[in-house]
Coordinates of C-alpha atoms and ligand atoms in Angstrom, one line a residue:
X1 CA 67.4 99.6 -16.3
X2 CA 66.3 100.8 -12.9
X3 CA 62.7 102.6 -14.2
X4 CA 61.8 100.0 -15.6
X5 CA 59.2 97.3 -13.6
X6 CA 59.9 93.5 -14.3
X7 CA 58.1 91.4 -15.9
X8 CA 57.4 87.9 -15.4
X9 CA 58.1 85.5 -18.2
X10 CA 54.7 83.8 -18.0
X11 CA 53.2 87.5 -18.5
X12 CA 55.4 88.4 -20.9
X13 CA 55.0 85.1 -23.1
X14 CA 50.8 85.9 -22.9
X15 CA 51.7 89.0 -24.2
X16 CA 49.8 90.9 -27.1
X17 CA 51.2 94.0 -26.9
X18 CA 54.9 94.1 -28.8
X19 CA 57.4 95.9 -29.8
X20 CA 58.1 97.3 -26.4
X21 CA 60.9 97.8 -23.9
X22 CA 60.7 94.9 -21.1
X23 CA 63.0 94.0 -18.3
X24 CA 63.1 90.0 -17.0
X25 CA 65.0 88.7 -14.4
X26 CA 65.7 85.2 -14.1
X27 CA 68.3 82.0 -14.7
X28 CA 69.9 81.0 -18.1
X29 CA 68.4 77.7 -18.8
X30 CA 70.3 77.4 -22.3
X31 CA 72.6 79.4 -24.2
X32 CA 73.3 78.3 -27.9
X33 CA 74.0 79.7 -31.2
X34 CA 76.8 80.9 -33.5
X35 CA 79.0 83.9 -34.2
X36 CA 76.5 86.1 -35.4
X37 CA 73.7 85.6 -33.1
X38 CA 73.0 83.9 -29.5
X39 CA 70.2 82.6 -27.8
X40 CA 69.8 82.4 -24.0
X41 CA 66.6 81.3 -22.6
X42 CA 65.6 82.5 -19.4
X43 CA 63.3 81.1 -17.1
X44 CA 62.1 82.7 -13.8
X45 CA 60.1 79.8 -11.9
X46 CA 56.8 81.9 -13.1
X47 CA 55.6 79.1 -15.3
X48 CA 57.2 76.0 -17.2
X49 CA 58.1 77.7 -20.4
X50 CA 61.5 80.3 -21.0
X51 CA 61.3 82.9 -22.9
X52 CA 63.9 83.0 -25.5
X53 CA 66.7 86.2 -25.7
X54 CA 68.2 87.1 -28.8
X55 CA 71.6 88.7 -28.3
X56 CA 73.4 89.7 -31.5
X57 CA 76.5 89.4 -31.7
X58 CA 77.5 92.9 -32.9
X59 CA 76.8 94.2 -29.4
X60 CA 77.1 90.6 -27.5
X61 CA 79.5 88.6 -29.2
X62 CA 80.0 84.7 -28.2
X63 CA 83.4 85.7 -26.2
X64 CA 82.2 88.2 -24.1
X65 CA 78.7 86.6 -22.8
X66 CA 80.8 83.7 -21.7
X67 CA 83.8 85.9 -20.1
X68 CA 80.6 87.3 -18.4
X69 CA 79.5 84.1 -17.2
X70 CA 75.8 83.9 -19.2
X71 CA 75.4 80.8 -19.0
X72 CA 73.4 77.7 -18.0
X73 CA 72.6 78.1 -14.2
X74 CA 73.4 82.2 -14.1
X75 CA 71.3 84.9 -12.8
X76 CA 70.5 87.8 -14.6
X77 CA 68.3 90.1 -15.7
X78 CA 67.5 91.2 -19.7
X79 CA 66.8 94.4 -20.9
X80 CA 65.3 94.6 -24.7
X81 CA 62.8 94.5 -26.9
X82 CA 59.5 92.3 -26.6
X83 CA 58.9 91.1 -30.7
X84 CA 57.3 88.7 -32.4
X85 CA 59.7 85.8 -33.0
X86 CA 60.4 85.2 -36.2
X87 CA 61.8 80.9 -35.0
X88 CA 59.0 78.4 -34.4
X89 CA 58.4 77.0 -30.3
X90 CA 57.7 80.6 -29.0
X91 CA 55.6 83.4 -29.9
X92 CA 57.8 86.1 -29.0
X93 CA 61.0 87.1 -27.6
X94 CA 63.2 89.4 -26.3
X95 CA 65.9 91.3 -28.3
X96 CA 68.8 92.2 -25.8
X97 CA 70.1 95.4 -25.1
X98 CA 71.4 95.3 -21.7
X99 CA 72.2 92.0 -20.1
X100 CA 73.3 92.2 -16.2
X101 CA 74.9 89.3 -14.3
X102 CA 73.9 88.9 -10.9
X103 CA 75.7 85.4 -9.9
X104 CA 77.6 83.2 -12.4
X105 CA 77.4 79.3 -12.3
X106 CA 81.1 77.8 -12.9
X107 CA 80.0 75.4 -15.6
X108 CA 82.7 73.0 -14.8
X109 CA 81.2 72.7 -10.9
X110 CA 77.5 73.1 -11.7
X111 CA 76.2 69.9 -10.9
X112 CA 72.7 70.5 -13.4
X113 CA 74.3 70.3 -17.1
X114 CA 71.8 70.7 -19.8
X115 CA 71.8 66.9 -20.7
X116 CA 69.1 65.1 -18.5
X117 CA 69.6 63.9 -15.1
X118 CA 67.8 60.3 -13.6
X119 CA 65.9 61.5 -11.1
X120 CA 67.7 59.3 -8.2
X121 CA 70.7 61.9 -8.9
X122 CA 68.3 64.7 -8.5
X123 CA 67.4 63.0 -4.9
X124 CA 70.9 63.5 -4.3
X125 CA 70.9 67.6 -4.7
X126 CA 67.6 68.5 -3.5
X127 CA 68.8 71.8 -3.1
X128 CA 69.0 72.4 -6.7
X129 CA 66.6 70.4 -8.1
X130 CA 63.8 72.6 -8.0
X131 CA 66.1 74.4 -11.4
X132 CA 65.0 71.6 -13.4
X133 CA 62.0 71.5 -15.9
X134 CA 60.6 68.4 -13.7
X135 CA 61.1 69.5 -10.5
X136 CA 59.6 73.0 -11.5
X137 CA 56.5 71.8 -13.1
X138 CA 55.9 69.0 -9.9
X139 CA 56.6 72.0 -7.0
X140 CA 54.0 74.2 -9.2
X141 CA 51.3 71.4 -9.6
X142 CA 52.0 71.0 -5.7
X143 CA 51.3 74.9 -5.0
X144 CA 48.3 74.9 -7.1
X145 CA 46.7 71.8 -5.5
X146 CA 47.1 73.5 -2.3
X147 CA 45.2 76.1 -3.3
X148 CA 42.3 73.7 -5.3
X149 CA 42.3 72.1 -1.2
X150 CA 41.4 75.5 0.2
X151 CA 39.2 76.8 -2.2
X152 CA 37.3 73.3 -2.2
X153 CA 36.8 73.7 1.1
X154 CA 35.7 77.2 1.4
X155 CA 33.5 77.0 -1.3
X156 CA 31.8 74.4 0.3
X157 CA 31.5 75.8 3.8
X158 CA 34.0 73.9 5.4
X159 CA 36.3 76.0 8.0
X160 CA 40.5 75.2 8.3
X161 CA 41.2 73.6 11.6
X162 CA 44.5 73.8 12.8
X163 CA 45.5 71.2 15.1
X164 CA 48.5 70.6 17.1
X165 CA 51.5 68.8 15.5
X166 CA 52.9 68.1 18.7
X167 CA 50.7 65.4 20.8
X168 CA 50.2 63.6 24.4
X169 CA 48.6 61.0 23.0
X170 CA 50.3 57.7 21.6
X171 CA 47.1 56.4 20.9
X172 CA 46.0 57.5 17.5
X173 CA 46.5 54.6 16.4
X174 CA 48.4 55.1 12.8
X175 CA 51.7 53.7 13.5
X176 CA 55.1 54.6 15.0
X177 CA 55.7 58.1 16.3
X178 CA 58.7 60.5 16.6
X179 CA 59.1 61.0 20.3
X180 CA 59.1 65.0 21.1
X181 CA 62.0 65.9 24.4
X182 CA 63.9 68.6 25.6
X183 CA 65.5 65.8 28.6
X184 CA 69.7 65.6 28.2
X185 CA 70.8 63.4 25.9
X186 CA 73.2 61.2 28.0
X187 CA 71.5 61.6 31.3
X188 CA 67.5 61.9 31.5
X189 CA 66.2 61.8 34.7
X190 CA 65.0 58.0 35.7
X191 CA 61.8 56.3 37.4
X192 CA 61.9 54.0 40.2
X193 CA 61.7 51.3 37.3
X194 CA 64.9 52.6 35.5
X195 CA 62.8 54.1 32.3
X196 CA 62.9 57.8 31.5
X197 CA 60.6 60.0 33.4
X198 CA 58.9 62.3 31.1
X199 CA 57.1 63.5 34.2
X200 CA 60.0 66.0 34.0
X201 CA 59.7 66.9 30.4
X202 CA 58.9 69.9 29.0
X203 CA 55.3 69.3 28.9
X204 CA 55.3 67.4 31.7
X205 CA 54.3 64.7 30.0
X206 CA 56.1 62.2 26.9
X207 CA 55.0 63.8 23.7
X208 CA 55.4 63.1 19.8
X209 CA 54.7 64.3 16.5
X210 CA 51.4 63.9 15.3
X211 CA 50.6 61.1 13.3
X212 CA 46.5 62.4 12.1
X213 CA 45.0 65.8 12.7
X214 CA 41.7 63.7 13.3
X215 CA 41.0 63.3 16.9
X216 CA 41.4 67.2 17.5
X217 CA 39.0 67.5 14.2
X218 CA 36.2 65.7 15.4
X219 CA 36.0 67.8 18.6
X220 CA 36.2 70.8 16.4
X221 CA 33.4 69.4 14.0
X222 CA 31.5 68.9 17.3
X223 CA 31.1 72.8 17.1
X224 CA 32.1 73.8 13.8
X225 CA 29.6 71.1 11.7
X226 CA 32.1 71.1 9.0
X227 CA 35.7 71.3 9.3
X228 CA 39.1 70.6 7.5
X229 CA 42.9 70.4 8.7
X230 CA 45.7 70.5 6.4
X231 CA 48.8 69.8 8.0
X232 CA 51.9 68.0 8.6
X233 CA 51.8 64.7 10.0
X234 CA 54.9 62.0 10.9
X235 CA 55.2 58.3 10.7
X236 CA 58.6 56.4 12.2
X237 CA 57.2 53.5 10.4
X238 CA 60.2 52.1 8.4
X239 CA 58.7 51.4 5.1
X240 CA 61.1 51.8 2.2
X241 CA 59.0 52.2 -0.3
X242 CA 57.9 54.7 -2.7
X243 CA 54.5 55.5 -1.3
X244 CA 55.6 56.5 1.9
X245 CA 57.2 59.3 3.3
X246 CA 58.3 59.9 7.5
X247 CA 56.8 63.3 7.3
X248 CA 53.7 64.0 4.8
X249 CA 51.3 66.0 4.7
X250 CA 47.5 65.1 5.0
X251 CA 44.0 66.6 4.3
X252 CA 41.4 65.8 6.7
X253 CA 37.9 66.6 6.2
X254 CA 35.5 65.9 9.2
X255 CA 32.0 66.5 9.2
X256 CA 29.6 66.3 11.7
X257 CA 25.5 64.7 10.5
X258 CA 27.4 62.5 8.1
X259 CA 27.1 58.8 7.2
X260 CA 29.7 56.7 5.4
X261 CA 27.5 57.4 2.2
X262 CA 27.9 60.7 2.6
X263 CA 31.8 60.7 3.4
X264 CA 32.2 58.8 0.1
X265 CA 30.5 61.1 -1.6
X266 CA 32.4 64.0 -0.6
X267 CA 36.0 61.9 -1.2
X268 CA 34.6 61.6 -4.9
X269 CA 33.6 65.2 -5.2
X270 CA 36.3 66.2 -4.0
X271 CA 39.2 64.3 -5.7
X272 CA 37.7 64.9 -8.8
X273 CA 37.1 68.3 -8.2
X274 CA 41.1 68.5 -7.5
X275 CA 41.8 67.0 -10.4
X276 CA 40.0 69.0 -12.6
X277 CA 41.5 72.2 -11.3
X278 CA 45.0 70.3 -12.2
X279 CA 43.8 70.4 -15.9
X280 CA 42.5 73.7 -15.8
X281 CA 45.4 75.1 -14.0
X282 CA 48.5 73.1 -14.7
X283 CA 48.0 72.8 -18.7
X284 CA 51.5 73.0 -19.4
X285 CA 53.4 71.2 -16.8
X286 CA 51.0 68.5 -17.2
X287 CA 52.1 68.1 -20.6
X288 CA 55.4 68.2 -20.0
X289 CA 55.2 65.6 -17.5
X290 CA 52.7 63.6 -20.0
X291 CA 55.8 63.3 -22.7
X292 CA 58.5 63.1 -21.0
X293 CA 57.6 60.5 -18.2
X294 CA 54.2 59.0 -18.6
X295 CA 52.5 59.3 -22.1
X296 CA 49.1 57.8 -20.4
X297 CA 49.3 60.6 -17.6
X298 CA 46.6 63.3 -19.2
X299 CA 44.3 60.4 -20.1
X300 CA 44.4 58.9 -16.7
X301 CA 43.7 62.3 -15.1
X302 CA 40.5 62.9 -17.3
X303 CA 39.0 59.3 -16.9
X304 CA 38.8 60.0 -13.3
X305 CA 36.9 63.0 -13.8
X306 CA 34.8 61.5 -15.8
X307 CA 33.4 58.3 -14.6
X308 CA 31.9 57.3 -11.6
X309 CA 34.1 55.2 -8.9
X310 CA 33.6 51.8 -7.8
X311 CA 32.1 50.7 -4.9
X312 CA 31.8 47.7 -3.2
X313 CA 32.5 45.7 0.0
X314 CA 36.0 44.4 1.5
X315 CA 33.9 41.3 1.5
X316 CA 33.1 41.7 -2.2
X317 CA 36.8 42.3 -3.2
X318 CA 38.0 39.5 -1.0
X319 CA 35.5 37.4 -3.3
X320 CA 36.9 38.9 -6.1
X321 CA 40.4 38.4 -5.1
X322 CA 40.1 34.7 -4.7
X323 CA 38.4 34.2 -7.9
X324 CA 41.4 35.7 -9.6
X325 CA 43.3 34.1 -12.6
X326 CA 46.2 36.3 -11.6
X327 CA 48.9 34.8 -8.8
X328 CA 49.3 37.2 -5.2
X329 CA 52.9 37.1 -3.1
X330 CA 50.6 37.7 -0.7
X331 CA 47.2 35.4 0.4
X332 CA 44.0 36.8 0.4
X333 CA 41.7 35.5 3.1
X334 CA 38.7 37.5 4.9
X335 CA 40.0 39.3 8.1
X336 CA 43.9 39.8 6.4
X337 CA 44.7 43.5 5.4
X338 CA 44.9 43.5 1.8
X339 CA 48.1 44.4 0.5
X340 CA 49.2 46.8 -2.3
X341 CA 49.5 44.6 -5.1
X342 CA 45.7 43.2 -4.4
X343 CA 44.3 47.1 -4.2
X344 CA 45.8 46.7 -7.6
X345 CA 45.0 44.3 -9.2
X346 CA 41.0 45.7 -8.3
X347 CA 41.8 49.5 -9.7
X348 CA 43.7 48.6 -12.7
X349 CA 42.8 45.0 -13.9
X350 CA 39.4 44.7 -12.6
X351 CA 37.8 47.4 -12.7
X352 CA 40.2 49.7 -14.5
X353 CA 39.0 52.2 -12.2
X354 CA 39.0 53.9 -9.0
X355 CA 37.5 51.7 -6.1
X356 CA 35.8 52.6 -2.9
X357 CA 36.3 49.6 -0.7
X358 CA 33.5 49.8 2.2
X359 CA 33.0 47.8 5.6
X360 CA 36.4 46.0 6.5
X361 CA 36.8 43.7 9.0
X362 CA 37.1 45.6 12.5
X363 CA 40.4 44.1 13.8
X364 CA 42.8 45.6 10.9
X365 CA 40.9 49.1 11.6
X366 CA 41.1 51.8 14.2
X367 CA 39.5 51.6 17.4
X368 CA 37.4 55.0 16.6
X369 CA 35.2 53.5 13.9
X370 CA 31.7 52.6 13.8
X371 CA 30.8 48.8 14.4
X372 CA 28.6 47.8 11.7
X373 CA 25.5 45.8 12.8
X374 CA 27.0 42.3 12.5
X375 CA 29.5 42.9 15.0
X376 CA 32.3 42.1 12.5
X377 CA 33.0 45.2 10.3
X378 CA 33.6 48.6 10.9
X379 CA 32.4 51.6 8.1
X380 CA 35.5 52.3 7.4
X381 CA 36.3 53.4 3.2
X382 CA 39.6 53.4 1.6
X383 CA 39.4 55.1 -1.4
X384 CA 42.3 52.9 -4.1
X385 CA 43.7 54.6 -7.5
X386 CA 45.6 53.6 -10.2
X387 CA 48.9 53.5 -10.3
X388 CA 49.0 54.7 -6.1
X389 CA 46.7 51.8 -3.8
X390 CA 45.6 53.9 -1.0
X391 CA 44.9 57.1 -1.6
X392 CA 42.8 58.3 1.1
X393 CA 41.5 55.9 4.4
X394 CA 38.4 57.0 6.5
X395 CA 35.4 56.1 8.4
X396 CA 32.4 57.1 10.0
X397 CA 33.0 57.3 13.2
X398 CA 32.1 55.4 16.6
X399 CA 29.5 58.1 18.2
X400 CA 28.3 55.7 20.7
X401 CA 30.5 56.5 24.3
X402 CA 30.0 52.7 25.3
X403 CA 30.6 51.0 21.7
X404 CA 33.7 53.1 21.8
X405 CA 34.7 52.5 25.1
X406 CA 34.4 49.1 24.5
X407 CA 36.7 48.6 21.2
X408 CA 39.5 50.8 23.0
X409 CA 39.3 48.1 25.4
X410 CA 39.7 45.5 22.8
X411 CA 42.5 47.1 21.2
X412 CA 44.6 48.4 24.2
X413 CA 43.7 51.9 24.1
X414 CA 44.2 53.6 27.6
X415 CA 41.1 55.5 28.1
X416 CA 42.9 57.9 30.4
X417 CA 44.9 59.6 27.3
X418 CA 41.8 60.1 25.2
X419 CA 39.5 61.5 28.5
X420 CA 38.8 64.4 26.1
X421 CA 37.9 62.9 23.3
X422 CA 35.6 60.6 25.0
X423 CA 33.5 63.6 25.9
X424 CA 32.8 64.8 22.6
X425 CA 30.9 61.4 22.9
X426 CA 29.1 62.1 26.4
X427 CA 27.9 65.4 25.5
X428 CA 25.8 65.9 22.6
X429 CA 27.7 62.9 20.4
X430 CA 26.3 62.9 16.9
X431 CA 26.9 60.6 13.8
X432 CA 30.1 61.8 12.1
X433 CA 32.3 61.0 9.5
X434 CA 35.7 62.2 8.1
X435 CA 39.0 60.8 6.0
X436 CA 42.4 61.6 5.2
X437 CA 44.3 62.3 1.9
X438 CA 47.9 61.8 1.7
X439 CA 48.5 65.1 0.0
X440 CA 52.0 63.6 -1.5
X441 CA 50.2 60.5 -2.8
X442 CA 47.6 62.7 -4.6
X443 CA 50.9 64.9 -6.3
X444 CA 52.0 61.8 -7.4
X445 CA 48.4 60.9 -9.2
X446 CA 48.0 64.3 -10.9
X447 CA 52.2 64.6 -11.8
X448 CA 52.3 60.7 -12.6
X449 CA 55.9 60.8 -10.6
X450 CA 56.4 57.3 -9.8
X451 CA 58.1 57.8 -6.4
X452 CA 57.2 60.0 -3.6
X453 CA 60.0 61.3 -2.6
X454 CA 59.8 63.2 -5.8
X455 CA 56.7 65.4 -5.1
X456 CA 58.1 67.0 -2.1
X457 CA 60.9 69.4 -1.9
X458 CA 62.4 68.1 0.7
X459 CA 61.8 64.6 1.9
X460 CA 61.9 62.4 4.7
X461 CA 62.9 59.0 4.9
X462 CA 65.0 56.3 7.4
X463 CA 68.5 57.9 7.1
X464 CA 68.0 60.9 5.4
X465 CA 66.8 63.9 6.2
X466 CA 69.7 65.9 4.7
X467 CA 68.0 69.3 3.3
Ligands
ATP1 P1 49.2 52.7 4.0 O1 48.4 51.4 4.3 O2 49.4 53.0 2.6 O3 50.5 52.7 4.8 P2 47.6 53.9 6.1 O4 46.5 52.9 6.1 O5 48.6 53.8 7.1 O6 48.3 53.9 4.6 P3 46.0 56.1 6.9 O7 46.5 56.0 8.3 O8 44.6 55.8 6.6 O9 47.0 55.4 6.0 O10 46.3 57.6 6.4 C1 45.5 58.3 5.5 C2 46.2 58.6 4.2 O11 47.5 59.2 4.4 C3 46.5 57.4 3.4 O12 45.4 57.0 2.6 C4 47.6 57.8 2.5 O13 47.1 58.6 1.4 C5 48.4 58.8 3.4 N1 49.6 58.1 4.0 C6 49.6 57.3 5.0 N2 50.9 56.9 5.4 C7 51.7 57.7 4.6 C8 53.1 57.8 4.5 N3 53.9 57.2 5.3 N4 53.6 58.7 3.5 C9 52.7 59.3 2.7 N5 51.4 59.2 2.8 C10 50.8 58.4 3.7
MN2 MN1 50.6 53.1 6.9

């Protein structure tokens, strides 16, 4: 076996050229059959479907692949022939000759039989999920939109930014953070007013996790023109739900010369660019996904290629809102956040589309955007899908160093944390705009998951953080 290279199963499945010797290496997914012939279909991560091995049973009979432990969950590797199958669901296959066990599964401890499993019990064995058709086809999509973010990006002229995930400032604004310390446990050192002194800290200073790459990108799209960050970001906010995550990771475009027209144009382009490269890329995990969880899934995906998204005022909606047959938990009034079951009821009864809400009220925004002329609203965007609310919140920004200062007043921002940021205001400040995408919240539009702790491998949430 040792001359001869492995081959993947996706390569081997797109393969024209039969009647050859190949070698595979991967885990059983199935074994089945009778006592003249079995079939064991391995799959090797490369791509959603297995490729089916034929082991007759003059050479592998039913008693001695299972003394040998081929079965569901086992890792091996398959010698034989690549031919044309003569059963219907595969092209071709591989006729065994050799069939090497690298680790058995004990079929009466593996906790992944071959009947389904809901996904909260999945949640429950992250560390085996990934095994599973679902969980394959989701942690593919996820690579591959990774990639469609890049290659966006760089074919547009944007450059990566990395900024820091540990922070000084508390003052981004975007709720709770997860403080950052190396003081002891049971005895920190104290301040004359009894509170821990993080003058003594590591850094000298009390630090967190970052909650937005976006303060650090505007100074670099100070220099840069156009820039990107793609990172990890943390939230202690508590919220149960299954749209958030404590640790996500974000996409944050941030481009200097642009106006809130253009920043909505470029969240258009460029979620329906990633979306396309989903269809392109993903065909058959997306179809798997499509029948077994959400049979509107593939025609949700191309709508939103193909038509133009909404836009229109908080203002507007709120006017919208009120005139609505349908009954909210929550009021709607001007000046009130909406909530998700208003974003909604715009996207997918409305206008049974996506919506690009414009202009909100300045109190529920951040300090750093733009004041509109009247005083009232800010240009801030969220951009709402179906089936997810928010999927991406930006603005353009506050380049005026006085308006700024003035709103960080308003809302209790200590100017002394943000000295540095202030300056990309007092020398050379230009108009600017920029957003952020909830990377896991786009995984669940293009996988139509319906809970987010089901698009990343490992997630975080209040009281768990087991894997
Ligand atoms: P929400 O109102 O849904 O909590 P937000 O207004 O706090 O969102 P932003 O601070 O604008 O969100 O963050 C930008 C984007 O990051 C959001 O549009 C969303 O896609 C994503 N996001 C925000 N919070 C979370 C979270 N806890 N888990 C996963 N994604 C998130
Ligand atoms: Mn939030």
């Amino acid at each position: 076996m040792s001359d001869l290279r492995r081959t993947s199963v996706q390569d081997l499945l797109r393969s024209t050229e039969l009647d050859r010797e190949v070698l595979v290496k991967g885990w059983v997914r199935t074994r089945r059959g009778n006592k003249y012939v079995q079939f064991i279909a391995v799959n090797d991560g490369s791509g959603f479907n297995s490729i089916q091995v034929v082991a007759n049973a003059e050479q592998f009979p039913e008693e001695k692949l299972k003394a040998d432990g081929v079965d569901n969950g086992a890792a091996v590797a398959v010698r034989g022939k690549l031919v044309a199958s003569q059963g219907k669901g595969q092209s071709v296959e591989i006729q065994a000759e050799e069939i090497t066990v690298y680790g058995t599964a004990d079929q009466d401890a593996y906790p992944l039989q071959k009947k389904g499993h809901t996904l909260e019990f999945l949640r429950g064995i992250a560390h085996l999920r990934p095994r599973t058709n679902t969980f394959g086809a989701v942690l593919r999509i996820r690579h591959a939109m990774s990639f469609a973010v890049h290659k966006y990006f760089n074919d547009h002229g944007y450059f990566y930014i990395h900024t820091p995930i540990i922070t000084g400032s508390d003052a981004e604004g975007a709720g709770q953070m997860f403080r950052v310390t190396t003081l002891s446990d049971t005895k920190p050192p104290l301040n004359e007013a009894g509170a821990v002194d993080y003058s003594q800290d590591f850094f000298g200073k009390a630090t967190n996790l970052t909650v937005s790459g976006q303060l650090e990108g505007e100074v670099a799209a100070m220099a840069l023109g156009k820039v990107y960050t793609f990172g990890p970001t943390f939230r202690a906010e508590n919220s149960n739900t299954a749209r958030h995550l404590a640790e996500f990771w974000m996409i944050e475009p941030e481009v200097a010369f642009f106006d809130l027209q253009d920043n909505m144009d470029l969240a258009e382009d460029f979620l329906k660019s990633l979306v396309r490269y989903a269809l392109e890329h993903c065909p058959d995990d997306l179809q798997f996904l499509n029948d077994q969880y959400d049979k509107e899934l593939l025609n949700r995906l191309k709508f939103v290629v193909e038509n133009d998204f909404q836009r229109l005022t908080y203002t507007e909606a709120v006017d919208i809102l009120k005139g609505a047959k349908q009954k909210f938990e929550f009021p709607v009034d001007w000046g009130t956040d909406l909530q998700s079951e208003h974003e909604r009821y715009l996207v997918e009864k409305h206008f049974k589309k996506p919506v690009i809400l414009t202009n909100y009220p300045k109190d529920i925004k951040a300090f750093y955007m733009k004041l509109d002329e009247d005083g009232r609203t800010v240009r801030a965007m969220d951009v709402l899908f179906p089936g997810i609310g928010e999927i991406i919140g930006g603005s353009q920004r506050e380049d005026d160093l006085q308006k700024l200062q003035q709103r960080m007043q308003e809302m209790h921002v200590p100017e002394e944390d943000l000295w540095w940021y202030l300056d990309t205001r007092r020398f050379g400040s230009a108009p600017h705009a920029g957003f952020g995408l909830g990377f896991e919240r786009l995984i669940l539009f293009i996988t139509g998951m319906a809970n987010i702790r089901d698009v990343i491998p490992f997630p975080r949430f209040p009281k768990s953080a087991e894997f």
